[in-house]
Amino acid sequence: MTEAGIAPKEPIQWGVLAAGVLAVTYNAILAFINHNIMPLSPAYVVMSEMLILAYSFAFILRKGIFEEDLAPLGYLLATILLTVYVMVINRSGYIDHLRNILIVFAFVVMGRWTNERTLKLVFKICCIAVLSVLICEIVSVTAYVALFHPAEYFENTRGVPRATYSDLGLFRGALGFPDRFSFGIIDHRSSSIFLEQVSLANFCGVMVIYLVSFSNRLRLGDRLIFIATVVLILLTNDTRTMLIFSIVCLSGYVIYPWLPKILDFLMMPGIIAIGFIIHAFKPNAHDDDFVGRISGTIRSINAMDIPATLGLELEKGLGYVDSGYVFITYSATIFGLILFWLFVSFFPAGQTPNQKRLCHSLSLFMFLNLMIGSTAIFSMKTAGLAWLLVGFLKVNEGKQRAASPISVPVAAAAR
């Protein structure tokens, strides 16, 4: 086939495929087991994530740590040190931020080893699964609940009580409220296989990033599937943030390749500065809308003192579920927030048009989300796909690939 000028197909990396798909779908699988086979406890959720992470780390260790992995490895080691410091100072076993960065490290390094065929298959399978269940949820919420029983699942595994004002069996956050922004397609906020509305909204954002940075490498049929999924989520999930993000990225497809990489570094302080301006005009906004969330985050930032920024008041941070910047600072110190800012700003490659589209859309997605939400952007259900894509595009396109076709292990380089 090679002699005839036909390139052989890349082999499917079944381990990477399984890790990527399970990271997105494990919640739905556990929910089905919880109602139809046996009741589950929080330990099963933790165990599932640990098994996926353990496989990812085993995969990485079999490949070895290379020079290209030093930045994410350094980020992980610095986070471990900060976590130990916060735990000792507060006499607490809180490791949520470390778990978040473990997901970033595992998937970004695994993405470096992923071939294009496998990456496309991971995204396509996850997208089709989300789209199929979403259509089921829209057509018949009764059938959707019969499959997964979201309220029961989150009560058993997260300790979230069921809504007393509804007997639909949906997760209470997905029920919404009358004054919330909505297109009116369905009478609740769609959740699909994630069973709760926030992860579906973030999945929509990750699909937008994938389309913006990868659509010219996709077949027309695949592009249509991804676009249909994004549009259907936007119409049924009532997510204001991802609607704004999607509109920006639509024009960004053309504009992003012309923007300098330093813009990613300026994105976080720029968004925070805009937040202060909005808060100045609406200092008392407390509604659960875009302006209210932003104003709330700024009020929380203003309320922090020096001990809080140094990780000395960990217990206070647990209450800031809608203010990601504040939540990270309380749980990982101001240095943890700075490390995340620098990693998102500088680690993704920004040489080719697709790489620039990725790094600009990723920065906007991360830093905008932290203004109106907590750490949902770190959830394995959506973060795994995003960082898998970052790792792949960093070494599999343009100058990066030409400059380093063969990696040299760190240990070998030392010798």
Short mmCIF file of C-alpha atoms in Angstrom, two decimals, residues 39-273:
data_model
loop_
_atom_site.label_atom_id
_atom_site.label_comp_id
_atom_site.label_asym_id
_atom_site.label_seq_id
_atom_site.Cartn_x
_atom_site.Cartn_y
_atom_site.Cartn_z
CA PRO A 39 -27.11 1.36 45.20
CA LEU A 40 -23.75 3.15 45.05
CA SER A 41 -21.90 5.31 47.55
CA PRO A 42 -19.50 8.23 46.94
CA ALA A 43 -16.60 5.76 47.12
CA TYR A 44 -17.57 4.28 43.75
CA VAL A 45 -17.31 7.67 42.05
CA VAL A 46 -13.90 8.31 43.60
CA MET A 47 -12.77 4.81 42.68
CA SER A 48 -13.86 5.26 39.07
CA GLU A 49 -11.86 8.46 38.67
CA MET A 50 -8.87 6.90 40.42
CA LEU A 51 -8.91 3.91 38.07
CA ILE A 52 -9.01 6.15 34.97
CA LEU A 53 -6.18 8.29 36.37
CA ALA A 54 -4.20 5.20 37.40
CA TYR A 55 -4.45 3.79 33.88
CA SER A 56 -3.42 7.17 32.41
CA PHE A 57 -0.36 7.35 34.65
CA ALA A 58 0.56 3.73 33.87
CA PHE A 59 0.31 4.56 30.15
CA ILE A 60 2.59 7.58 30.63
CA LEU A 61 5.13 5.66 32.71
CA ARG A 62 5.33 2.93 30.07
CA LYS A 63 6.18 5.61 27.50
CA GLY A 64 8.56 7.46 29.81
CA ILE A 65 8.92 11.10 30.81
CA PHE A 66 10.39 13.18 27.98
CA GLU A 67 11.64 16.73 27.64
CA GLU A 68 8.27 17.81 26.22
CA ASP A 69 6.66 16.71 29.51
CA LEU A 70 8.79 18.87 31.82
CA ALA A 71 6.36 21.81 31.93
CA PRO A 72 3.28 19.78 32.98
CA LEU A 73 5.45 17.68 35.31
CA GLY A 74 6.84 20.82 36.94
CA TYR A 75 3.31 22.18 37.31
CA LEU A 76 2.21 18.95 38.98
CA LEU A 77 5.17 18.88 41.38
CA ALA A 78 4.63 22.53 42.35
CA THR A 79 0.95 21.76 43.00
CA ILE A 80 1.91 18.82 45.21
CA LEU A 81 4.13 21.12 47.30
CA LEU A 82 1.36 23.72 47.61
CA THR A 83 -1.15 21.02 48.57
CA VAL A 84 1.12 19.68 51.32
CA TYR A 85 1.65 23.23 52.59
CA VAL A 86 -2.11 23.99 52.70
CA MET A 87 -2.86 20.65 54.36
CA VAL A 88 -0.23 21.15 57.07
CA ILE A 89 -1.19 24.78 57.76
CA ASN A 90 -4.91 23.99 57.97
CA ARG A 91 -4.56 20.48 59.44
CA SER A 92 -6.89 19.22 56.75
CA GLY A 93 -6.82 16.41 54.20
CA TYR A 94 -8.19 18.60 51.40
CA ILE A 95 -6.70 17.49 48.04
CA ASP A 96 -9.32 18.62 45.51
CA HIS A 97 -7.03 21.05 43.71
CA LEU A 98 -4.29 18.43 43.45
CA ARG A 99 -6.81 16.01 41.97
CA ASN A 100 -7.73 18.66 39.39
CA ILE A 101 -4.13 19.16 38.31
CA LEU A 102 -3.55 15.39 38.19
CA ILE A 103 -6.29 15.29 35.52
CA VAL A 104 -4.62 18.13 33.60
CA PHE A 105 -1.21 16.40 33.72
CA ALA A 106 -2.48 12.93 32.84
CA PHE A 107 -4.52 13.93 29.81
CA VAL A 108 -2.18 16.56 28.39
CA VAL A 109 0.76 14.14 28.44
CA MET A 110 -1.38 11.29 27.14
CA GLY A 111 -2.53 13.63 24.37
CA ARG A 112 1.07 14.00 23.24
CA TRP A 113 1.21 10.27 22.55
CA THR A 114 -2.22 10.08 20.88
CA ASN A 115 -2.42 9.72 17.11
CA GLU A 116 -4.93 11.68 15.06
CA ARG A 117 -7.21 8.75 14.28
CA THR A 118 -7.61 7.89 17.96
CA LEU A 119 -8.17 11.51 18.99
CA LYS A 120 -10.90 11.96 16.39
CA LEU A 121 -12.54 8.71 17.47
CA VAL A 122 -12.55 9.73 21.16
CA PHE A 123 -14.26 13.04 20.37
CA LYS A 124 -16.70 11.48 17.91
CA ILE A 125 -17.83 8.66 20.22
CA CYS A 126 -18.29 11.08 23.13
CA CYS A 127 -20.19 13.55 20.95
CA ILE A 128 -22.53 10.89 19.55
CA ALA A 129 -23.18 9.52 23.06
CA VAL A 130 -24.03 13.00 24.38
CA LEU A 131 -26.17 13.84 21.34
CA SER A 132 -28.11 10.54 21.47
CA VAL A 133 -28.97 10.82 25.16
CA LEU A 134 -29.74 14.53 24.78
CA ILE A 135 -32.28 13.77 22.05
CA CYS A 136 -33.83 11.12 24.31
CA GLU A 137 -34.04 13.68 27.14
CA ILE A 138 -35.72 16.24 24.87
CA VAL A 139 -38.20 13.80 23.32
CA SER A 140 -39.14 12.04 26.56
CA VAL A 141 -37.83 13.16 29.92
CA THR A 142 -39.68 10.17 31.44
CA ALA A 143 -37.63 7.72 29.39
CA TYR A 144 -34.45 9.66 30.23
CA VAL A 145 -35.15 9.50 33.97
CA ALA A 146 -36.07 5.81 33.69
CA LEU A 147 -32.58 5.13 32.32
CA PHE A 148 -30.47 7.11 34.79
CA HIS A 149 -32.58 8.40 37.72
CA PRO A 150 -30.31 11.46 38.19
CA ALA A 151 -31.84 12.69 41.47
CA GLU A 152 -31.43 9.27 43.08
CA TYR A 153 -27.86 8.97 41.81
CA PHE A 154 -26.72 12.35 43.15
CA GLU A 155 -28.46 11.71 46.45
CA ASN A 156 -26.61 8.42 46.91
CA THR A 157 -23.20 9.48 45.60
CA ARG A 158 -23.00 13.21 46.40
CA GLY A 159 -25.40 13.61 49.29
CA VAL A 160 -27.50 16.16 47.34
CA PRO A 161 -31.14 15.87 48.47
CA ARG A 162 -33.84 15.55 45.84
CA ALA A 163 -35.93 18.59 44.98
CA THR A 164 -39.05 18.70 47.13
CA TYR A 165 -40.92 20.78 44.53
CA SER A 166 -40.60 18.28 41.67
CA ASP A 167 -41.17 14.57 41.24
CA LEU A 168 -39.59 14.31 37.78
CA GLY A 169 -36.50 12.59 39.17
CA LEU A 170 -34.06 15.09 37.63
CA PHE A 171 -31.07 16.55 39.44
CA ARG A 172 -32.32 19.61 41.34
CA GLY A 173 -29.93 22.01 39.58
CA ALA A 174 -31.29 20.97 36.19
CA LEU A 175 -34.83 22.02 37.08
CA GLY A 176 -34.02 25.71 36.73
CA PHE A 177 -36.47 28.43 37.81
CA PRO A 178 -39.08 30.59 36.02
CA ASP A 179 -37.01 33.79 35.60
CA ARG A 180 -33.89 32.11 34.30
CA PHE A 181 -32.67 32.75 30.74
CA SER A 182 -34.14 30.09 28.44
CA PHE A 183 -35.06 29.43 24.82
CA GLY A 184 -38.15 27.56 26.03
CA ILE A 185 -37.43 24.37 24.06
CA ILE A 186 -37.82 22.16 27.15
CA ASP A 187 -39.06 22.87 30.66
CA HIS A 188 -35.75 22.20 32.41
CA ARG A 189 -32.01 22.57 31.78
CA SER A 190 -30.74 19.65 29.71
CA SER A 191 -28.06 17.37 31.18
CA SER A 192 -27.65 14.40 28.79
CA ILE A 193 -25.18 11.73 29.98
CA PHE A 194 -23.71 14.08 32.60
CA LEU A 195 -27.00 14.05 34.57
CA GLU A 196 -26.41 17.66 35.67
CA GLN A 197 -26.50 20.83 33.64
CA VAL A 198 -23.08 22.41 34.34
CA SER A 199 -20.99 19.62 32.83
CA LEU A 200 -23.13 19.56 29.69
CA ALA A 201 -22.58 23.31 29.27
CA ASN A 202 -18.82 22.84 29.66
CA PHE A 203 -18.88 19.91 27.23
CA CYS A 204 -20.46 22.31 24.74
CA GLY A 205 -17.53 24.68 25.31
CA VAL A 206 -14.99 21.92 24.73
CA MET A 207 -16.76 20.92 21.50
CA VAL A 208 -16.57 24.55 20.35
CA ILE A 209 -12.82 24.58 21.08
CA TYR A 210 -12.46 21.33 19.11
CA LEU A 211 -14.39 22.71 16.15
CA VAL A 212 -12.48 25.99 16.13
CA SER A 213 -9.05 24.36 16.31
CA PHE A 214 -9.65 21.11 14.42
CA SER A 215 -12.55 21.49 11.97
CA ASN A 216 -10.26 21.78 8.93
CA ARG A 217 -9.01 18.28 9.75
CA LEU A 218 -12.50 16.78 10.01
CA ARG A 219 -14.79 15.34 7.35
CA LEU A 220 -17.97 17.28 6.54
CA GLY A 221 -20.22 14.64 8.13
CA ASP A 222 -18.27 14.77 11.39
CA ARG A 223 -18.34 18.57 11.45
CA LEU A 224 -22.12 18.50 11.06
CA ILE A 225 -22.48 16.09 14.01
CA PHE A 226 -20.41 18.35 16.28
CA ILE A 227 -22.18 21.51 15.14
CA ALA A 228 -25.61 19.91 15.66
CA THR A 229 -24.61 18.84 19.18
CA VAL A 230 -23.36 22.33 20.09
CA VAL A 231 -26.49 24.02 18.74
CA LEU A 232 -28.84 21.59 20.51
CA ILE A 233 -27.02 22.06 23.83
CA LEU A 234 -27.17 25.83 23.50
CA LEU A 235 -30.90 25.71 22.78
CA THR A 236 -31.79 23.43 25.70
CA ASN A 237 -29.18 23.93 28.44
CA ASP A 238 -29.89 27.63 28.99
CA THR A 239 -26.18 28.39 29.39
CA ARG A 240 -25.51 32.08 28.95
CA THR A 241 -21.74 31.76 29.31
CA MET A 242 -21.33 29.13 26.59
CA LEU A 243 -23.67 31.03 24.29
CA ILE A 244 -21.42 34.09 24.59
CA PHE A 245 -18.31 31.92 24.25
CA SER A 246 -19.65 30.20 21.12
CA ILE A 247 -20.53 33.49 19.43
CA VAL A 248 -17.06 34.88 20.15
CA CYS A 249 -15.37 31.74 18.84
CA LEU A 250 -17.47 31.81 15.67
CA SER A 251 -15.75 35.02 14.65
CA GLY A 252 -12.58 33.90 16.42
CA TYR A 253 -12.06 31.15 13.85
CA VAL A 254 -11.01 33.86 11.44
CA ILE A 255 -9.54 36.32 13.94
CA TYR A 256 -7.62 34.04 16.35
CA PRO A 257 -4.75 33.14 13.94
CA TRP A 258 -3.89 36.86 13.66
CA LEU A 259 -3.76 37.49 17.42
CA PRO A 260 -0.44 37.31 19.33
CA LYS A 261 0.19 34.61 21.96
CA ILE A 262 0.68 37.24 24.67
CA LEU A 263 -3.08 37.83 24.51
CA ASP A 264 -3.57 34.56 26.42
CA PHE A 265 -1.39 35.90 29.24
CA LEU A 266 -3.46 39.09 29.35
CA MET A 267 -6.80 37.25 29.16
CA MET A 268 -7.20 36.51 32.88
CA PRO A 269 -6.34 39.99 34.23
CA GLY A 270 -8.41 41.49 31.41
CA ILE A 271 -11.50 39.46 32.32
CA ILE A 272 -11.05 40.27 36.01
CA ALA A 273 -10.69 43.98 35.16
#
